[in-house]
Short mmCIF file of C-alpha atoms and ligand atoms in Angstrom, two decimals:
data_model
loop_
_atom_site.label_atom_id
_atom_site.label_comp_id
_atom_site.label_asym_id
_atom_site.label_seq_id
_atom_site.Cartn_x
_atom_site.Cartn_y
_atom_site.Cartn_z
CA UNK G 23 5.19 27.96 42.06
CA UNK G 24 8.03 25.44 41.88
CA UNK G 25 9.91 24.57 45.07
CA UNK G 26 13.70 24.69 45.12
CA UNK G 27 16.12 22.08 46.37
CA UNK G 28 19.79 22.85 46.77
CA UNK G 29 22.00 19.97 47.77
CA UNK G 30 25.64 19.49 48.54
CA UNK G 31 28.23 16.83 49.14
CA UNK G 32 27.02 13.32 48.38
CA UNK G 33 23.59 14.27 47.01
CA UNK G 34 23.95 15.16 43.36
CA UNK G 35 20.77 13.68 41.93
CA UNK G 36 17.27 13.03 43.05
CA UNK G 37 15.97 9.55 42.23
CA UNK G 38 12.64 9.62 40.33
CA UNK G 39 13.16 13.26 39.39
CA UNK G 40 11.99 13.80 35.80
CA UNK G 41 14.01 16.59 34.26
CA UNK G 42 12.00 18.74 31.88
CA UNK G 43 14.59 21.43 31.23
CA UNK G 44 18.18 22.25 32.10
CA UNK G 45 18.40 26.00 32.42
CA UNK G 46 21.41 28.28 32.51
CA UNK G 47 20.80 31.50 34.40
CA UNK G 48 23.07 34.53 34.14
CA UNK G 49 22.82 36.71 37.19
CA UNK G 50 24.12 40.19 38.07
CA UNK G 51 26.39 38.36 40.53
CA UNK G 52 27.95 35.91 38.10
CA UNK G 53 27.37 32.27 37.34
CA UNK G 54 25.49 29.81 39.56
CA UNK G 55 27.18 26.50 40.40
CA UNK G 56 25.45 24.62 37.59
CA UNK G 57 22.48 24.51 35.25
CA UNK G 58 19.17 24.52 37.16
CA UNK G 59 17.33 21.23 36.69
CA UNK G 60 13.68 22.05 36.28
CA UNK G 61 11.30 19.14 36.42
CA UNK G 62 8.84 17.07 38.39
CA UNK G 63 9.08 14.87 41.43
CA UNK G 64 5.95 12.82 42.19
CA UNK G 65 4.04 15.27 39.99
CA UNK G 66 5.31 18.37 41.83
CA UNK G 67 7.26 21.12 40.11
CA UNK G 68 10.82 21.27 41.44
CA UNK G 69 13.99 23.19 40.62
CA UNK G 70 17.17 21.40 41.69
CA UNK G 71 20.69 22.79 41.91
CA UNK G 72 23.83 20.94 43.05
CA UNK G 73 25.61 23.50 45.23
CA UNK G 74 29.11 22.34 44.35
CA UNK G 75 28.44 21.91 40.62
CA UNK G 76 28.45 18.67 38.69
CA UNK G 77 30.72 16.94 38.96
CA UNK G 78 31.46 18.18 42.49
CA UNK G 79 34.20 20.74 41.78
CA UNK G 80 33.46 23.97 43.69
CA UNK G 81 34.73 24.04 47.28
CA UNK G 82 32.44 25.64 49.89
CA UNK G 83 34.45 28.88 50.19
CA UNK G 84 34.26 29.39 46.41
CA UNK G 85 30.54 28.70 45.85
CA UNK G 86 28.81 31.71 44.29
CA UNK G 87 26.03 31.76 46.89
CA UNK G 88 24.54 35.01 45.59
CA UNK G 89 24.21 33.71 42.03
CA UNK G 90 22.75 30.38 43.24
CA UNK G 91 20.00 32.00 45.32
CA UNK G 92 19.30 34.70 42.75
CA UNK G 93 18.75 32.03 40.08
CA UNK G 94 16.08 30.30 42.17
CA UNK G 95 14.24 33.60 42.59
CA UNK G 96 14.45 34.26 38.88
CA UNK G 97 12.89 30.85 38.20
CA UNK G 98 9.90 31.74 40.36
CA UNK G 99 10.85 29.58 43.35
CA UNK G 100 9.63 30.90 46.69
CA UNK G 101 10.61 28.04 49.01
CA UNK G 102 14.04 26.41 49.11
CA UNK G 103 15.03 23.26 50.97
CA UNK G 104 18.75 23.08 51.49
CA UNK G 105 20.42 19.75 52.20
CA UNK G 106 23.90 19.75 53.67
CA UNK G 107 26.46 17.46 55.21
CA UNK G 108 27.57 18.39 58.73
CA UNK G 109 29.81 17.20 61.50
CA UNK G 110 27.98 16.27 64.71
CA UNK G 111 28.96 18.20 67.83
CA UNK G 112 26.04 17.47 70.16
CA UNK G 113 26.54 14.13 71.95
CA UNK G 114 23.04 13.02 70.99
CA UNK G 115 23.90 13.07 67.29
CA UNK G 116 25.19 10.05 65.35
CA UNK G 117 26.34 9.74 61.73
CA UNK G 118 23.25 9.30 59.56
CA UNK G 119 21.03 11.47 61.78
CA UNK G 120 19.00 14.26 60.20
CA UNK G 121 18.44 17.63 61.84
CA UNK G 122 15.84 20.21 60.81
CA UNK G 123 17.94 23.25 61.64
CA UNK G 124 16.53 26.21 63.52
CA UNK G 125 19.54 28.38 64.36
CA UNK G 126 22.86 29.48 62.89
CA UNK G 127 26.10 30.79 64.35
CA UNK G 128 28.10 32.46 61.58
CA UNK G 129 31.84 31.89 61.93
CA UNK G 130 32.69 32.39 58.26
CA UNK G 131 34.43 35.58 59.26
CA UNK G 132 33.05 37.97 56.65
CA UNK G 133 35.18 36.48 53.89
CA UNK G 134 32.17 35.56 51.74
CA UNK G 135 29.86 37.81 49.76
CA UNK G 136 26.97 37.69 52.16
CA UNK G 137 24.51 40.32 50.94
CA UNK G 138 22.67 41.48 47.83
CA UNK G 139 22.62 45.00 49.29
CA UNK G 140 26.19 46.24 49.09
CA UNK G 141 25.18 49.72 47.94
CA UNK G 142 22.02 50.25 49.97
CA UNK G 143 21.39 50.13 53.69
CA UNK G 144 19.23 47.05 54.27
CA UNK G 145 19.12 45.11 57.55
CA UNK G 146 16.85 42.06 57.35
CA UNK G 147 15.54 40.50 60.54
CA UNK G 148 17.38 37.19 61.04
CA UNK G 149 16.17 36.26 64.52
CA UNK G 150 14.82 33.03 63.02
CA UNK G 151 17.24 32.26 60.18
CA UNK G 152 15.15 29.34 58.92
CA UNK G 153 11.52 29.72 57.87
CA UNK G 154 9.40 28.41 60.78
CA UNK G 155 6.57 27.38 58.46
CA UNK G 156 8.78 25.45 56.07
CA UNK G 157 10.57 23.79 59.00
CA UNK G 158 7.22 22.68 60.38
CA UNK G 159 6.27 21.18 57.00
CA UNK G 160 9.42 19.04 57.14
CA UNK G 161 8.79 18.04 60.74
CA UNK G 162 5.19 17.05 59.87
CA UNK G 163 6.36 15.11 56.83
CA UNK G 164 8.93 13.19 58.90
CA UNK G 165 6.26 12.27 61.42
CA UNK G 166 3.89 11.10 58.69
CA UNK G 167 6.41 8.59 57.34
CA UNK G 168 7.82 7.65 60.74
CA UNK G 169 11.24 9.03 59.97
CA UNK G 170 13.36 9.86 62.98
CA UNK G 171 14.68 13.41 62.77
CA UNK G 172 15.92 15.96 65.28
CA UNK G 173 13.35 18.77 65.04
CA UNK G 174 15.81 21.55 65.92
CA UNK G 175 19.52 22.26 66.04
CA UNK G 176 22.06 25.06 65.79
CA UNK G 177 24.47 25.06 62.86
CA UNK G 178 27.83 26.74 63.20
CA UNK G 179 29.01 27.83 59.77
CA UNK G 180 32.76 27.84 59.19
CA UNK G 181 34.71 29.00 56.17
CA UNK G 182 36.77 25.88 55.53
CA UNK G 183 37.94 24.25 53.42
CA UNK G 184 39.98 22.73 56.22
CA UNK G 185 38.18 20.85 58.94
CA UNK G 186 38.19 22.16 62.50
CA UNK G 187 40.58 21.71 65.39
CA UNK G 188 39.52 19.88 68.54
CA UNK G 189 39.65 23.16 70.48
CA UNK G 190 37.44 24.93 67.95
CA UNK G 191 34.81 22.22 68.21
CA UNK G 192 35.03 22.29 72.03
CA UNK G 193 34.42 26.05 71.82
CA UNK G 194 31.51 25.66 69.39
CA UNK G 195 29.98 23.10 71.75
CA UNK G 196 30.32 25.53 74.63
CA UNK G 197 28.49 28.26 72.75
CA UNK G 198 25.58 25.98 71.88
CA UNK G 199 26.32 24.64 68.40
CA UNK G 200 24.94 21.18 67.58
CA UNK G 201 26.45 20.71 64.13
CA UNK G 202 29.21 22.24 62.03
CA UNK G 203 29.24 22.82 58.29
CA UNK G 204 30.58 25.11 55.59
CA UNK G 205 27.60 26.24 53.51
CA UNK G 206 24.57 27.43 55.50
CA UNK G 207 26.02 30.92 55.53
CA UNK G 208 25.53 33.00 53.54
CA UNK G 209 22.95 30.78 51.78
CA UNK G 210 20.30 31.28 54.45
CA UNK G 211 20.62 35.04 54.73
CA UNK G 212 20.67 35.55 50.97
CA UNK G 213 17.38 33.67 50.71
CA UNK G 214 15.93 35.93 53.40
CA UNK G 215 17.18 39.03 51.57
CA UNK G 216 15.19 37.92 48.52
CA UNK G 217 12.14 37.13 50.69
CA UNK G 218 12.39 33.38 49.98
CA UNK G 219 11.51 30.75 52.56
CA UNK G 220 14.52 28.60 53.40
CA UNK G 221 14.83 25.43 55.48
CA UNK G 222 17.87 23.28 56.15
CA UNK G 223 18.09 19.52 56.45
CA UNK G 224 21.49 18.78 57.96
CA UNK G 225 22.74 15.25 57.63
CA UNK G 226 25.35 14.21 60.17
CA UNK G 227 28.07 12.54 58.13
CA UNK G 228 30.76 12.33 60.82
CA UNK G 229 31.55 13.18 64.41
CA UNK G 230 33.11 16.66 64.46
CA UNK G 231 36.82 16.96 65.32
CA UNK G 232 37.65 15.56 68.75
CA UNK G 233 34.11 14.27 69.38
CA UNK G 234 35.42 10.83 68.49
CA UNK G 235 39.08 9.85 68.29
CA UNK G 236 38.78 8.87 64.60
CA UNK G 237 40.55 10.90 61.93
CA UNK G 238 38.07 12.80 59.75
CA UNK G 239 37.99 12.04 56.06
CA UNK G 240 36.07 13.40 53.08
CA UNK G 241 35.45 9.80 52.03
CA UNK G 242 33.50 9.22 55.25
CA UNK G 243 31.43 12.37 54.61
CA UNK G 244 30.46 11.35 51.08
CA UNK G 245 29.82 7.70 51.99
CA UNK G 246 27.56 8.52 54.93
CA UNK G 247 25.69 11.10 52.87
CA UNK G 248 25.08 8.50 50.17
CA UNK G 249 23.75 6.08 52.80
CA UNK G 250 21.39 8.81 54.07
CA UNK G 251 20.13 9.69 50.58
CA UNK G 252 17.09 7.41 50.73
CA UNK G 253 15.94 8.99 54.02
CA UNK G 254 16.43 12.51 52.70
CA UNK G 255 14.42 11.67 49.60
CA UNK G 256 11.68 10.08 51.65
CA UNK G 257 11.43 13.25 53.71
CA UNK G 258 11.49 15.57 50.72
CA UNK G 259 8.91 13.52 48.81
CA UNK G 260 6.52 13.48 51.74
CA UNK G 261 6.87 17.26 52.17
CA UNK G 262 6.12 18.04 48.50
CA UNK G 263 2.35 18.61 48.84
CA UNK G 264 3.03 21.21 51.55
CA UNK G 265 5.45 23.21 49.46
CA UNK G 266 2.86 24.74 47.17
CA UNK G 267 0.63 26.08 49.93
CA UNK G 268 0.19 29.82 50.24
CA UNK G 269 2.91 31.31 52.43
CA UNK G 270 1.76 32.43 55.87
CA UNK G 271 5.20 33.18 57.35
CA UNK G 272 6.96 36.53 57.49
CA UNK G 273 9.75 35.60 55.03
CA UNK G 274 7.72 37.02 52.16
CA UNK G 275 7.80 40.45 53.87
CA UNK G 276 11.45 40.38 54.94
CA UNK G 277 12.24 43.65 53.20
CA UNK G 278 9.36 45.57 54.78
CA UNK G 279 10.91 48.14 57.09
CA UNK G 280 14.35 46.61 56.52
CA UNK G 281 15.56 49.53 54.36
CA UNK G 282 16.90 52.64 56.00
N1 HPA V 305 33.16 20.12 59.65
C1 HPA V 305 32.79 21.04 58.74
N2 HPA V 305 32.03 20.76 57.70
C2 HPA V 305 31.58 19.50 57.57
C3 HPA V 305 31.91 18.49 58.48
C4 HPA V 305 32.75 18.81 59.58
O1 HPA V 305 33.08 17.97 60.44
N3 HPA V 305 31.31 17.35 58.06
C5 HPA V 305 30.63 17.68 56.92
N4 HPA V 305 30.77 18.98 56.63
#
């Protein structure tokens, strides 16, 4: 089974990735952000999708998350690694740091299409929004290549596209958020609804609003993400052999007893 990689701001290509096919997928939910790039990375089958399209043109609140995740499933992917740029809220985090996310606080406010089950009653368990097994693969891989990562962290998902106010970030800090970003929701829950394993590598591209006195800029986000690219790739490459193992987590059974 191929593994999926979905990446956002500042990571549009994977060095050494050999593209075998560019595939357009039509889904019942509309068009994904781009053609899926199917190919090989260090001999491993990978499907890559740039979340914001190429060139980067789709803002986070307009991404067709349902189509993107559906397309991966249709291509036979069962594990997805999602890479995203985030603002650092936790004082221990610095620009350039990588966090293997373990929790999410959804502040997108219900404005996004966040389920495949609009006409059926389905409640998937989301206690652990990221696949524990896939997270552990990434943590192991980081250790093997001596890459410093933060092995856990809570992501607060906001709708955007504006950045946050100082008071909002102070509030998010108070409720336990470590990083802030605009894409983990509904991506993570949609993967769960299709019984796919999903892990998130968050790359701190800036201090969140009010954490430092500097004005936030999109230029800073993209530049820091580009600097981090080689570390992200190192981590992903080292994790590749793990991604084809048989799944032992409960993601593959997410719909069992979830339907009314
Ligand atoms: N806020 C929200 N989303 C982001 C940020 C931020 O500070 N940095 C990168 N994505």
